[in-house]
Short mmCIF file of C-alpha atoms and ligand atoms in Angstrom, two decimals:
data_model
loop_
_atom_site.label_atom_id
_atom_site.label_comp_id
_atom_site.label_asym_id
_atom_site.label_seq_id
_atom_site.Cartn_x
_atom_site.Cartn_y
_atom_site.Cartn_z
CA MET T 148 -2.52 -142.35 -11.32
CA LEU T 149 0.46 -141.50 -13.46
CA MET T 150 2.78 -143.08 -10.94
CA LYS T 151 1.16 -146.40 -11.74
CA SER T 152 1.95 -146.05 -15.40
CA ALA T 153 5.63 -146.44 -14.65
CA LYS T 154 4.90 -150.15 -14.20
CA LEU T 155 3.46 -150.55 -17.63
CA PRO T 156 6.54 -151.23 -19.76
CA CYS T 157 7.29 -154.41 -17.81
CA ILE T 158 3.92 -155.86 -18.63
CA ASP T 159 3.45 -157.59 -21.99
CA PHE T 160 3.40 -154.23 -23.79
CA PRO T 161 2.83 -154.17 -27.56
CA VAL T 162 6.44 -153.48 -28.50
CA ASN T 163 5.80 -151.97 -31.86
CA ASN T 164 3.33 -149.44 -30.57
CA LYS T 165 5.26 -146.32 -29.74
CA THR T 166 2.26 -144.03 -30.02
CA LEU T 167 0.33 -146.02 -27.49
CA LYS T 168 3.29 -146.15 -25.14
CA ARG T 169 3.80 -142.40 -25.40
CA GLU T 170 0.12 -141.70 -24.98
CA LEU T 171 -0.24 -143.97 -21.99
CA LEU T 172 2.81 -142.67 -20.24
CA GLY T 173 1.76 -139.13 -20.98
CA LYS T 174 -1.20 -137.31 -19.59
CA LYS T 175 -3.63 -138.02 -22.32
CA TYR T 176 -5.77 -140.71 -20.72
CA PRO T 177 -4.95 -140.67 -17.02
CA GLY T 178 -8.39 -141.95 -16.08
CA HIS T 179 -7.91 -145.06 -18.18
CA ILE T 180 -4.49 -146.20 -17.06
CA ARG T 181 -5.80 -148.63 -14.47
CA HIS T 182 -8.14 -150.23 -17.00
CA ILE T 183 -5.39 -150.52 -19.59
CA GLU T 184 -3.21 -152.17 -16.98
CA ASN T 185 -6.00 -154.64 -16.28
CA ALA T 186 -6.16 -155.56 -19.95
CA PHE T 187 -2.40 -155.97 -20.08
CA GLU T 188 -2.22 -158.02 -16.94
CA ALA T 189 -4.87 -160.34 -18.33
CA GLY T 190 -2.78 -160.86 -21.47
CA GLN T 191 -5.12 -158.90 -23.75
CA THR T 192 -2.62 -156.41 -25.22
CA HIS T 193 -3.69 -157.29 -28.76
CA VAL T 194 -6.75 -155.07 -28.36
CA PHE T 195 -4.37 -152.16 -29.07
CA ARG T 196 -3.01 -153.74 -32.23
CA TRP T 197 -4.45 -151.02 -34.47
CA TRP T 198 -3.96 -148.10 -32.08
CA ASP T 199 -1.84 -146.18 -34.60
CA GLU T 200 -4.50 -146.51 -37.27
CA ILE T 201 -7.65 -145.55 -35.41
CA THR T 202 -9.06 -142.02 -34.99
CA PRO T 203 -9.06 -140.11 -31.68
CA SER T 204 -12.77 -140.76 -31.18
CA GLU T 205 -12.30 -144.47 -31.92
CA LYS T 206 -9.46 -144.50 -29.38
CA LYS T 207 -11.77 -143.00 -26.83
CA ASN T 208 -14.48 -145.57 -27.60
CA LEU T 209 -12.00 -148.42 -27.24
CA LEU T 210 -10.76 -147.07 -23.91
CA ASP T 211 -14.34 -146.57 -22.69
CA GLN T 212 -15.11 -150.16 -23.63
CA ILE T 213 -12.00 -151.40 -21.82
CA ALA T 214 -13.05 -149.47 -18.74
CA ILE T 215 -16.22 -151.52 -18.32
CA ILE T 216 -14.77 -154.95 -19.10
CA ASP T 217 -13.83 -157.18 -16.19
CA PHE T 218 -10.70 -158.79 -17.65
CA SER T 219 -9.93 -160.80 -14.54
CA LEU T 220 -13.41 -162.35 -14.69
CA ILE T 221 -12.83 -163.34 -18.31
CA LYS T 222 -9.59 -165.00 -17.29
CA LYS T 223 -11.24 -166.82 -14.41
CA LEU T 224 -14.16 -168.05 -16.52
CA PHE T 225 -11.87 -169.18 -19.31
CA ASN T 226 -9.68 -171.08 -16.89
CA GLU T 227 -12.67 -172.72 -15.25
CA ALA T 228 -14.43 -173.61 -18.47
CA VAL T 229 -11.59 -174.51 -20.77
CA LEU T 230 -8.33 -175.10 -18.94
CA ASN T 231 -9.62 -176.83 -15.83
CA PRO T 232 -13.19 -177.92 -16.51
CA THR T 233 -14.68 -179.75 -13.58
CA GLN T 234 -16.65 -182.80 -14.59
CA THR T 235 -20.10 -182.56 -13.08
CA THR T 236 -21.51 -185.85 -11.96
CA GLN T 237 -25.01 -185.73 -10.63
CA ASN T 238 -25.77 -187.79 -7.58
CA ASN T 239 -29.00 -188.26 -5.70
CA LEU T 240 -31.24 -187.43 -8.63
CA THR T 241 -34.95 -187.80 -8.22
CA PRO T 242 -37.68 -186.98 -10.71
CA PRO T 243 -39.80 -183.96 -9.75
CA GLN T 244 -43.51 -184.05 -9.07
CA ILE T 245 -45.30 -182.98 -12.19
CA ILE T 246 -48.86 -181.95 -12.92
CA ALA T 247 -49.58 -184.23 -15.85
CA VAL T 248 -51.71 -183.35 -18.85
CA PRO T 249 -55.28 -184.01 -17.59
CA LYS T 250 -56.64 -187.31 -18.83
CA ASN T 251 -59.85 -187.89 -16.92
CA ASP T 252 -62.74 -185.75 -15.72
CA ALA T 253 -61.34 -185.38 -12.20
CA GLU T 254 -58.00 -184.05 -13.53
CA LYS T 255 -59.81 -181.81 -15.98
CA GLU T 256 -61.84 -180.38 -13.12
CA ILE T 257 -58.64 -179.56 -11.18
CA ALA T 258 -57.20 -177.84 -14.26
CA TYR T 259 -60.47 -175.96 -14.72
CA ARG T 260 -60.32 -174.69 -11.14
CA ALA T 261 -56.72 -173.58 -11.65
CA LYS T 262 -57.82 -171.79 -14.80
CA ARG T 263 -60.35 -169.76 -12.84
CA VAL T 264 -57.62 -168.69 -10.42
CA GLY T 265 -55.41 -167.68 -13.35
CA GLU T 266 -58.20 -165.78 -15.06
CA ASN T 267 -58.89 -163.93 -11.85
CA SER T 268 -55.25 -162.92 -11.54
CA LEU T 269 -55.20 -161.73 -15.16
CA GLN T 270 -58.42 -159.78 -14.64
CA LYS T 271 -56.89 -158.04 -11.64
CA GLY T 272 -53.93 -157.00 -13.78
CA GLU T 273 -51.38 -158.88 -11.70
CA VAL T 274 -49.54 -160.60 -14.54
CA ALA T 275 -46.98 -159.14 -16.96
CA ILE T 276 -45.39 -160.81 -19.96
CA LEU T 277 -41.61 -160.96 -20.20
CA THR T 278 -40.28 -161.92 -23.61
CA VAL T 279 -36.54 -162.50 -23.77
CA ALA T 280 -35.42 -161.39 -27.21
CA GLY T 281 -31.86 -160.31 -26.61
CA GLY T 282 -30.13 -163.27 -28.26
CA ASP T 283 -28.08 -162.78 -31.41
CA GLY T 284 -29.94 -165.55 -33.22
CA THR T 285 -26.64 -166.62 -34.76
CA ARG T 286 -27.88 -169.99 -35.99
CA LEU T 287 -30.89 -168.48 -37.76
CA GLY T 288 -28.53 -166.02 -39.38
CA ILE T 289 -30.96 -163.25 -40.42
CA SER T 290 -29.82 -159.65 -40.36
CA GLY T 291 -32.48 -158.29 -37.97
CA PRO T 292 -33.80 -159.44 -34.59
CA LYS T 293 -35.34 -162.93 -34.56
CA GLY T 294 -38.73 -161.53 -33.53
CA THR T 295 -38.97 -159.66 -36.84
CA PHE T 296 -38.86 -162.90 -38.83
CA PRO T 297 -41.99 -163.39 -41.00
CA ILE T 298 -43.37 -166.63 -39.69
CA THR T 299 -47.11 -167.25 -39.96
CA PRO T 300 -47.98 -169.83 -42.62
CA ILE T 301 -50.06 -167.66 -44.99
CA THR T 302 -49.86 -163.96 -44.14
CA ARG T 303 -46.25 -164.12 -42.96
CA LYS T 304 -46.83 -162.06 -39.82
CA SER T 305 -43.66 -161.56 -37.81
CA ILE T 306 -43.03 -163.47 -34.59
CA PHE T 307 -43.45 -160.20 -32.65
CA GLN T 308 -46.81 -159.53 -34.33
CA LEU T 309 -47.97 -163.05 -33.51
CA HIS T 310 -47.11 -162.54 -29.82
CA ALA T 311 -48.69 -159.06 -29.82
CA GLU T 312 -51.95 -160.40 -31.27
CA LYS T 313 -52.07 -163.13 -28.63
CA ILE T 314 -51.69 -160.46 -25.93
CA ILE T 315 -54.44 -158.34 -27.50
CA ALA T 316 -56.75 -161.37 -27.67
CA ALA T 317 -56.01 -162.28 -24.03
CA GLN T 318 -56.71 -158.69 -22.97
CA LYS T 319 -60.10 -158.81 -24.68
CA ARG T 320 -60.94 -162.17 -23.22
CA TYR T 321 -60.09 -161.20 -19.63
CA ASN T 322 -61.07 -157.56 -19.96
CA THR T 323 -57.70 -156.47 -18.68
CA ARG T 324 -54.45 -154.83 -19.65
CA ILE T 325 -51.30 -156.93 -19.81
CA PRO T 326 -48.00 -155.05 -19.67
CA TRP T 327 -45.40 -156.48 -22.04
CA TYR T 328 -41.69 -156.29 -21.16
CA ILE T 329 -39.27 -157.14 -23.93
CA MET T 330 -35.62 -157.75 -23.21
CA THR T 331 -33.30 -156.78 -26.05
CA SER T 332 -29.54 -156.40 -26.22
CA LYS T 333 -27.34 -153.57 -27.44
CA ASN T 334 -26.97 -155.56 -30.67
CA ASN T 335 -30.68 -155.52 -31.50
CA ASP T 336 -32.41 -152.93 -29.30
CA SER T 337 -32.83 -150.13 -31.80
CA ALA T 338 -33.79 -152.51 -34.62
CA THR T 339 -36.41 -154.09 -32.34
CA GLN T 340 -37.85 -150.79 -31.15
CA ASN T 341 -37.90 -149.38 -34.69
CA PHE T 342 -39.76 -152.47 -35.87
CA PHE T 343 -42.43 -151.96 -33.24
CA LYS T 344 -42.71 -148.25 -34.08
CA ALA T 345 -42.94 -148.95 -37.81
CA HIS T 346 -45.82 -151.36 -37.10
CA LYS T 347 -47.57 -149.01 -34.66
CA PHE T 348 -46.96 -151.44 -31.81
CA PHE T 349 -49.24 -153.93 -33.57
CA GLY T 350 -52.29 -152.26 -32.04
CA LEU T 351 -51.08 -152.34 -28.44
CA ASN T 352 -50.73 -149.14 -26.49
CA GLN T 353 -47.18 -147.88 -26.63
CA ASP T 354 -47.11 -147.30 -22.89
CA GLN T 355 -47.86 -150.93 -22.08
CA ILE T 356 -44.72 -152.10 -23.88
CA CYS T 357 -41.42 -151.63 -22.11
CA PHE T 358 -38.11 -152.44 -23.80
CA PHE T 359 -35.04 -152.92 -21.68
CA THR T 360 -31.55 -154.06 -22.58
CA GLN T 361 -29.52 -156.83 -21.05
CA GLY T 362 -25.79 -156.78 -20.37
CA MET T 363 -23.04 -157.79 -22.77
CA PHE T 364 -19.94 -159.90 -22.29
CA PRO T 365 -16.75 -160.10 -24.40
CA VAL T 366 -16.35 -163.01 -26.80
CA VAL T 367 -13.00 -164.81 -26.59
CA ASP T 368 -11.13 -167.13 -28.92
CA LEU T 369 -10.19 -170.67 -27.98
CA GLU T 370 -7.12 -169.36 -26.17
CA GLY T 371 -9.02 -166.88 -24.09
CA LYS T 372 -8.07 -163.73 -26.08
CA VAL T 373 -10.93 -161.34 -26.63
CA LEU T 374 -12.01 -161.14 -30.28
CA MET T 375 -12.25 -157.81 -32.07
CA ASP T 376 -15.12 -156.92 -34.38
CA SER T 377 -13.40 -153.81 -35.69
CA LYS T 378 -10.02 -152.17 -35.21
CA SER T 379 -11.39 -150.16 -32.33
CA SER T 380 -13.99 -152.43 -30.82
CA ILE T 381 -13.91 -155.58 -28.74
CA MET T 382 -16.56 -158.08 -29.76
CA MET T 383 -19.35 -158.27 -27.21
CA SER T 384 -22.34 -160.57 -27.16
CA PRO T 385 -25.44 -160.64 -24.96
CA ASN T 386 -24.73 -162.26 -21.60
CA GLY T 387 -27.45 -164.93 -21.81
CA HIS T 388 -31.15 -164.92 -20.94
CA GLY T 389 -30.04 -165.03 -17.30
CA GLY T 390 -28.96 -161.43 -17.96
CA ALA T 391 -32.63 -160.63 -17.37
CA LEU T 392 -32.07 -161.00 -13.65
CA VAL T 393 -29.62 -158.10 -13.43
CA ALA T 394 -31.31 -156.03 -16.14
CA LEU T 395 -34.74 -156.19 -14.46
CA LYS T 396 -33.25 -154.59 -11.38
CA GLU T 397 -30.66 -152.25 -12.86
CA GLN T 398 -33.03 -150.80 -15.41
CA ASP T 399 -35.80 -150.13 -12.97
CA VAL T 400 -38.07 -152.66 -14.65
CA LEU T 401 -38.97 -154.41 -11.43
CA ASN T 402 -39.97 -151.10 -9.88
CA ASP T 403 -42.08 -150.38 -12.92
CA MET T 404 -43.79 -153.75 -12.47
CA ASN T 405 -44.41 -153.01 -8.81
CA ARG T 406 -45.85 -149.61 -9.68
CA ARG T 407 -48.30 -151.33 -12.04
CA GLY T 408 -49.37 -153.84 -9.39
CA ILE T 409 -47.75 -156.84 -11.09
CA ARG T 410 -47.26 -159.87 -8.84
CA ASN T 411 -46.08 -162.50 -11.29
CA ILE T 412 -44.20 -162.55 -14.56
CA PHE T 413 -45.08 -164.86 -17.44
CA TYR T 414 -41.64 -165.51 -18.96
CA HIS T 415 -41.03 -166.95 -22.42
CA GLN T 416 -38.48 -166.94 -25.22
CA VAL T 417 -39.19 -164.97 -28.35
CA ASP T 418 -38.63 -167.87 -30.72
CA ASN T 419 -41.32 -170.28 -29.51
CA VAL T 420 -44.15 -169.68 -31.96
CA LEU T 421 -46.63 -172.01 -30.23
CA ILE T 422 -46.32 -170.18 -26.91
CA LYS T 423 -49.65 -169.92 -25.05
CA ILE T 424 -49.06 -166.42 -23.82
CA ALA T 425 -50.62 -165.80 -20.40
CA ASP T 426 -52.01 -169.33 -20.15
CA PRO T 427 -54.55 -169.02 -17.30
CA VAL T 428 -54.19 -172.67 -16.22
CA PHE T 429 -50.44 -172.29 -15.71
CA ILE T 430 -50.86 -168.94 -13.99
CA GLY T 431 -53.58 -170.47 -11.84
CA TYR T 432 -51.47 -173.37 -10.55
CA HIS T 433 -48.60 -170.98 -9.84
CA VAL T 434 -50.82 -168.57 -7.91
CA ARG T 435 -52.78 -171.33 -6.16
CA ASP T 436 -49.59 -172.90 -4.79
CA ALA T 437 -47.89 -169.56 -4.03
CA ALA T 438 -44.98 -170.83 -6.14
CA GLU T 439 -41.78 -168.86 -6.59
CA ILE T 440 -40.96 -170.14 -10.05
CA SER T 441 -43.10 -172.47 -12.10
CA LEU T 442 -42.08 -174.35 -15.19
CA LYS T 443 -43.75 -175.93 -18.17
CA VAL T 444 -42.15 -179.14 -19.36
CA VAL T 445 -42.70 -181.58 -22.21
CA LYS T 446 -41.96 -185.30 -22.26
CA LYS T 447 -38.57 -186.06 -23.74
CA CYS T 448 -39.04 -187.88 -27.06
CA HIS T 449 -36.18 -190.33 -26.54
CA PRO T 450 -33.34 -190.76 -24.02
CA GLU T 451 -30.73 -188.96 -26.14
CA GLU T 452 -32.86 -185.93 -26.97
CA LYS T 453 -30.74 -182.81 -26.43
CA VAL T 454 -33.01 -181.02 -24.04
CA GLY T 455 -32.44 -179.76 -20.51
CA ILE T 456 -34.11 -181.89 -17.86
CA VAL T 457 -35.85 -180.72 -14.70
CA VAL T 458 -34.86 -182.87 -11.71
CA TYR T 459 -34.30 -182.72 -8.00
CA ILE T 460 -30.67 -183.03 -6.89
CA ASP T 461 -30.33 -183.66 -3.17
CA GLY T 462 -33.87 -182.43 -2.77
CA ASN T 463 -33.34 -179.12 -4.65
CA LEU T 464 -34.86 -178.27 -7.98
CA HIS T 465 -32.41 -178.02 -10.88
CA MET T 466 -32.38 -177.86 -14.62
CA ILE T 467 -29.52 -179.91 -15.97
CA GLU T 468 -28.17 -180.11 -19.46
CA TYR T 469 -28.64 -183.41 -21.27
CA SER T 470 -24.83 -183.67 -21.43
CA GLU T 471 -24.65 -183.62 -17.63
CA LEU T 472 -26.85 -186.72 -17.27
CA SER T 473 -25.01 -190.01 -16.89
CA ARG T 474 -25.88 -192.64 -19.47
CA LYS T 475 -27.55 -194.63 -16.72
CA ASP T 476 -29.82 -191.76 -15.67
CA MET T 477 -30.47 -190.79 -19.27
CA CYS T 478 -31.92 -194.23 -20.03
CA ALA T 479 -33.43 -194.97 -16.59
CA LYS T 480 -37.01 -196.21 -16.86
CA ASN T 481 -40.03 -196.39 -14.59
CA GLU T 482 -41.76 -199.70 -14.00
CA ASP T 483 -44.21 -198.96 -16.80
CA GLY T 484 -41.34 -198.52 -19.27
CA THR T 485 -41.54 -194.71 -19.50
CA LEU T 486 -38.41 -192.59 -19.05
CA LYS T 487 -37.67 -191.78 -15.43
CA TYR T 488 -36.15 -188.36 -16.18
CA HIS T 489 -38.42 -187.09 -18.90
CA ALA T 490 -39.29 -183.51 -17.92
CA GLY T 491 -37.84 -181.48 -20.79
CA ASN T 492 -37.58 -177.76 -20.08
CA ILE T 493 -39.28 -175.52 -22.69
CA ALA T 494 -38.32 -172.24 -21.00
CA VAL T 495 -41.82 -171.10 -20.13
CA HIS T 496 -41.98 -169.89 -16.56
CA MET T 497 -44.03 -167.99 -14.05
CA ILE T 498 -41.78 -165.94 -11.79
CA ASN T 499 -42.97 -164.37 -8.58
CA ILE T 500 -41.77 -160.81 -8.05
CA SER T 501 -41.37 -161.03 -4.27
CA PHE T 502 -39.22 -164.11 -4.84
CA LEU T 503 -36.99 -162.12 -7.20
CA GLU T 504 -36.63 -159.43 -4.58
CA ARG T 505 -35.48 -162.03 -2.07
CA VAL T 506 -32.96 -163.36 -4.59
CA TYR T 507 -31.49 -159.87 -5.05
CA GLN T 508 -30.89 -159.66 -1.32
CA LYS T 509 -28.70 -162.76 -1.50
CA GLU T 510 -26.42 -160.90 -3.95
CA GLU T 511 -25.41 -164.14 -5.63
CA PRO T 512 -24.95 -163.64 -9.35
CA LEU T 513 -26.06 -166.39 -11.70
CA PRO T 514 -23.08 -168.48 -12.84
CA TYR T 515 -21.71 -168.15 -16.36
CA HIS T 516 -21.72 -171.09 -18.77
CA ALA T 517 -19.34 -171.32 -21.73
CA ALA T 518 -20.64 -172.07 -25.21
CA ILE T 519 -18.32 -172.74 -28.12
CA LYS T 520 -19.54 -171.10 -31.32
CA LYS T 521 -18.52 -170.18 -34.85
CA VAL T 522 -18.22 -166.40 -34.95
CA PRO T 523 -16.82 -164.08 -37.69
CA TYR T 524 -14.09 -161.80 -36.31
CA LEU T 525 -11.39 -159.34 -37.32
CA GLY T 526 -8.20 -161.17 -38.20
CA GLU T 527 -4.66 -159.95 -37.53
CA ASP T 528 -4.51 -158.44 -41.03
CA GLY T 529 -7.51 -156.26 -40.24
CA ASN T 530 -9.91 -158.22 -42.47
CA VAL T 531 -13.03 -160.02 -41.31
CA ILE T 532 -12.59 -163.78 -41.14
CA ASP T 533 -15.57 -166.09 -41.42
CA PRO T 534 -14.30 -169.25 -39.74
CA LYS T 535 -15.21 -172.71 -41.04
CA GLN T 536 -15.35 -174.21 -37.59
CA ASN T 537 -15.95 -173.20 -33.99
CA ASN T 538 -13.48 -170.51 -33.02
CA ALA T 539 -15.04 -168.60 -30.16
CA ILE T 540 -16.39 -168.92 -26.65
CA LYS T 541 -19.38 -166.97 -25.44
CA PHE T 542 -20.13 -166.77 -21.75
CA GLU T 543 -23.79 -166.68 -20.81
CA SER T 544 -25.88 -166.95 -17.68
CA PHE T 545 -29.15 -168.89 -17.79
CA ILE T 546 -32.42 -167.94 -16.16
CA PHE T 547 -33.03 -171.50 -14.97
CA ASP T 548 -30.07 -171.24 -12.60
CA LEU T 549 -32.51 -169.25 -10.48
CA LEU T 550 -34.07 -172.61 -9.61
CA ARG T 551 -31.37 -173.23 -7.03
CA HIS T 552 -33.04 -170.57 -4.86
CA VAL T 553 -36.53 -171.98 -5.25
CA LYS T 554 -38.40 -173.64 -2.41
CA LYS T 555 -41.88 -173.71 -3.94
CA SER T 556 -42.57 -174.48 -7.54
CA VAL T 557 -45.13 -175.94 -9.87
CA ILE T 558 -44.05 -178.11 -12.77
CA MET T 559 -46.73 -178.53 -15.36
CA GLU T 560 -46.50 -180.94 -18.24
CA VAL T 561 -47.87 -179.83 -21.59
CA LEU T 562 -48.00 -181.40 -25.01
CA ARG T 563 -45.15 -180.40 -27.26
CA GLU T 564 -47.41 -180.16 -30.32
CA ASP T 565 -49.64 -177.70 -28.43
CA GLU T 566 -47.04 -175.39 -26.94
CA PHE T 567 -43.48 -175.77 -28.11
CA SER T 568 -41.96 -175.06 -31.48
CA PRO T 569 -38.84 -172.89 -31.32
CA ILE T 570 -37.04 -171.41 -34.31
CA LYS T 571 -33.30 -171.89 -34.01
CA ASN T 572 -31.94 -172.77 -37.46
CA MET T 573 -32.68 -171.56 -40.98
CA GLU T 574 -33.06 -175.14 -42.19
CA GLY T 575 -33.62 -178.60 -40.77
CA GLU T 576 -34.96 -179.13 -37.27
CA ASN T 577 -36.35 -176.18 -35.31
CA SER T 578 -36.45 -174.02 -38.42
CA PRO T 579 -39.09 -171.69 -39.91
CA ALA T 580 -40.32 -174.61 -42.05
CA THR T 581 -40.86 -176.94 -39.06
CA SER T 582 -42.46 -174.16 -37.01
CA ARG T 583 -44.87 -173.26 -39.81
CA GLN T 584 -45.81 -176.93 -40.17
CA ASP T 585 -46.29 -177.16 -36.39
CA MET T 586 -48.62 -174.15 -36.52
CA ILE T 587 -50.55 -175.61 -39.45
CA ASN T 588 -50.84 -178.96 -37.66
CA GLN T 589 -52.12 -177.25 -34.53
CA PHE T 590 -54.73 -175.26 -36.47
CA GLY T 591 -55.70 -178.48 -38.27
CA GLN T 592 -56.20 -180.17 -34.92
CA TRP T 593 -58.40 -177.33 -33.69
CA LEU T 594 -60.49 -177.51 -36.85
CA ARG T 595 -60.93 -181.26 -36.49
CA GLY T 596 -62.19 -180.55 -32.98
CA SER T 597 -64.92 -178.49 -34.66
CA GLY T 598 -65.81 -181.34 -36.98
CA VAL T 599 -63.96 -180.06 -40.07
CA SER T 600 -62.20 -182.73 -42.06
CA ILE T 601 -58.48 -181.99 -42.52
CA PRO T 602 -56.28 -184.39 -44.52
CA THR T 603 -52.84 -185.45 -43.30
CA ASP T 604 -49.88 -187.22 -44.87
CA SER T 605 -48.15 -190.34 -43.59
CA HIS T 606 -46.19 -188.27 -41.00
CA GLY T 607 -49.38 -186.79 -39.59
CA ASN T 608 -48.71 -183.39 -41.19
CA VAL T 609 -51.66 -181.45 -42.56
CA ILE T 610 -51.71 -181.42 -46.35
CA GLY T 611 -52.21 -177.77 -47.23
CA SER T 612 -51.90 -174.51 -45.37
CA ILE T 613 -53.93 -173.05 -42.51
CA GLU T 614 -53.57 -169.84 -40.54
CA ILE T 615 -55.87 -168.83 -37.71
CA SER T 616 -55.27 -165.36 -36.38
CA PRO T 617 -55.16 -165.03 -32.56
CA GLY T 618 -57.85 -162.36 -33.01
CA PHE T 619 -60.17 -164.98 -34.50
CA ALA T 620 -59.45 -167.77 -32.02
CA LEU T 621 -56.82 -168.27 -29.36
CA ASP T 622 -57.57 -171.96 -28.88
CA GLU T 623 -59.69 -174.89 -29.93
CA GLU T 624 -62.55 -173.96 -27.60
CA GLU T 625 -62.87 -170.49 -29.01
CA LEU T 626 -62.67 -171.78 -32.56
CA LYS T 627 -65.57 -174.18 -31.91
CA ASN T 628 -67.85 -171.25 -31.20
CA LYS T 629 -66.90 -169.39 -34.33
CA VAL T 630 -66.19 -171.79 -37.13
CA ASP T 631 -68.77 -172.85 -39.69
CA LYS T 632 -69.25 -176.58 -39.08
CA GLN T 633 -70.03 -177.08 -42.78
CA LEU T 634 -66.65 -175.68 -43.77
CA GLN T 635 -64.92 -177.64 -46.52
CA PHE T 636 -61.12 -177.42 -46.39
CA ASN T 637 -59.77 -177.01 -49.91
CA GLY T 638 -56.04 -176.94 -49.09
CA LYS T 639 -55.76 -173.35 -47.92
CA LEU T 640 -57.60 -171.61 -45.12
CA LEU T 641 -57.12 -168.22 -43.50
CA LEU T 642 -59.31 -167.29 -40.56
P1 LIG G 840 -30.85 -169.14 -27.69
O1 LIG G 840 -29.95 -169.66 -26.67
O2 LIG G 840 -31.51 -170.11 -28.56
O3 LIG G 840 -30.05 -168.06 -28.52
O4 LIG G 840 -31.89 -168.22 -26.98
P2 LIG G 840 -30.44 -167.24 -29.80
O5 LIG G 840 -29.83 -165.92 -29.70
O6 LIG G 840 -31.92 -167.19 -30.05
O7 LIG G 840 -29.78 -168.07 -30.96
P3 LIG G 840 -28.25 -168.51 -31.20
O8 LIG G 840 -27.88 -169.45 -30.08
O9 LIG G 840 -27.41 -167.27 -31.25
O10 LIG G 840 -28.35 -169.19 -32.52
C1 LIG G 840 -33.11 -168.65 -26.46
C2 LIG G 840 -33.91 -167.40 -26.12
O11 LIG G 840 -33.21 -166.62 -25.17
C3 LIG G 840 -33.03 -165.30 -25.67
C4 LIG G 840 -33.15 -165.41 -27.17
O12 LIG G 840 -33.50 -164.17 -27.74
C5 LIG G 840 -34.21 -166.48 -27.31
O13 LIG G 840 -35.48 -165.93 -27.07
N1 LIG G 840 -31.71 -164.81 -25.27
C6 LIG G 840 -30.62 -165.58 -25.47
C7 LIG G 840 -31.62 -163.58 -24.71
O14 LIG G 840 -32.64 -162.86 -24.53
N2 LIG G 840 -30.39 -163.13 -24.36
C8 LIG G 840 -29.28 -163.84 -24.55
O15 LIG G 840 -28.18 -163.36 -24.20
C9 LIG G 840 -29.39 -165.11 -25.12
#
């Protein structure tokens, strides 16, 4: 080991750092020399900039962090994404077959039969919920995990509580127990778990909720140098929702699911407040067709909408970013004038567990994608800099890249106003304000279905505020059986 260290001075060694040089060439950290060399060889010597100033335990933490970072992978990804990006042009695109929203009695009957299959699977305890909640929620910009955000229109229940109450209601309805797996990251795991503890798991049994953490990946600047978030710590961010794939296996989650008799996972993102958790129709189609992964999609609003599109490329299912679609494909129309490629991905999936096990055998990791972001970091003078523009690249893997392995799938179209309202930003589109309005509009729609008159403005938004707890009604049908038909809406209603 120490022999190797003789090479070090010829690598881009921080010249002004005599302590580091002495310590590395000495016997202090023999187990770390190889990792330090890796950092040096990848041109990341600046991580030792404050070596003289940090404490022995901070030094150890920094070295431990360096030991688990794959610097050559960072270099490779940076080169691929930034220095030599390959332009992806998509050939041989075809639209996928989609189960449309039922319009007539025959289609409704098919959906009803699927629902029975889904209900049966739920009753047998074969379905688990997987909520991915490991993201940093940078755009929303709150201090805690996104799921803790107070969201419901009147009582301001948190997003996590809203999901928990939907699970409790589904359990009652199907007389079953639905295990709930929540993926967090090192950045928000303890805050998430503490939130659940402080709220007594929102009435769920503690042992049916399983938290597991995804992997992290270093954040680099626009030149590929890793950013520091303190003098002794390299900035890491969660490695994308695709990190679930590795985490499910490495953290024994899949085994836990198998032990509980789970066959299929209902996957969703924490920030979609209209999510129909454990939707039996969707589960039913997936089970009926023995699908490997199933997807819910919504119709794209207009050709330029920035939403990923589900398509076949050379006969294989793919999700492609809107930016990867050529202008021609983006605007391509069917004979009836509708968009040809309209299946917008809303990140609601059913995932078969045996399929996942087959994917693990292939030992093909999901690819990383680069995203340019604006991220505060520690500047050369040791002070935190809050940049005005994008300064950083995060590398993330995406769960939908699993689609490349899929042979059997179900793609089910749903109405956006019924099922999709994500919270991404603090203001403007996809913000708490739009999500609350979407919830109110949905509740208004349900009430109208029960004959209650609900006023709307010129944009179709309900005038006033409505909140219907999942414990009272999970959907329009259930509400019909419970609501007083003589109800007069006076601008505010909490059920
Ligand atoms: P987004 O890509 O919208 O990221 O995640 P985000 O963290 O919520 O927000 P920004 O981009 O930092 O502003 C979509 C979903 O995927 C989860 C998020 O928690 C959210 O439910 N996610 C994202 C993870 O679980 N892990 C990740 O590494 C990234």
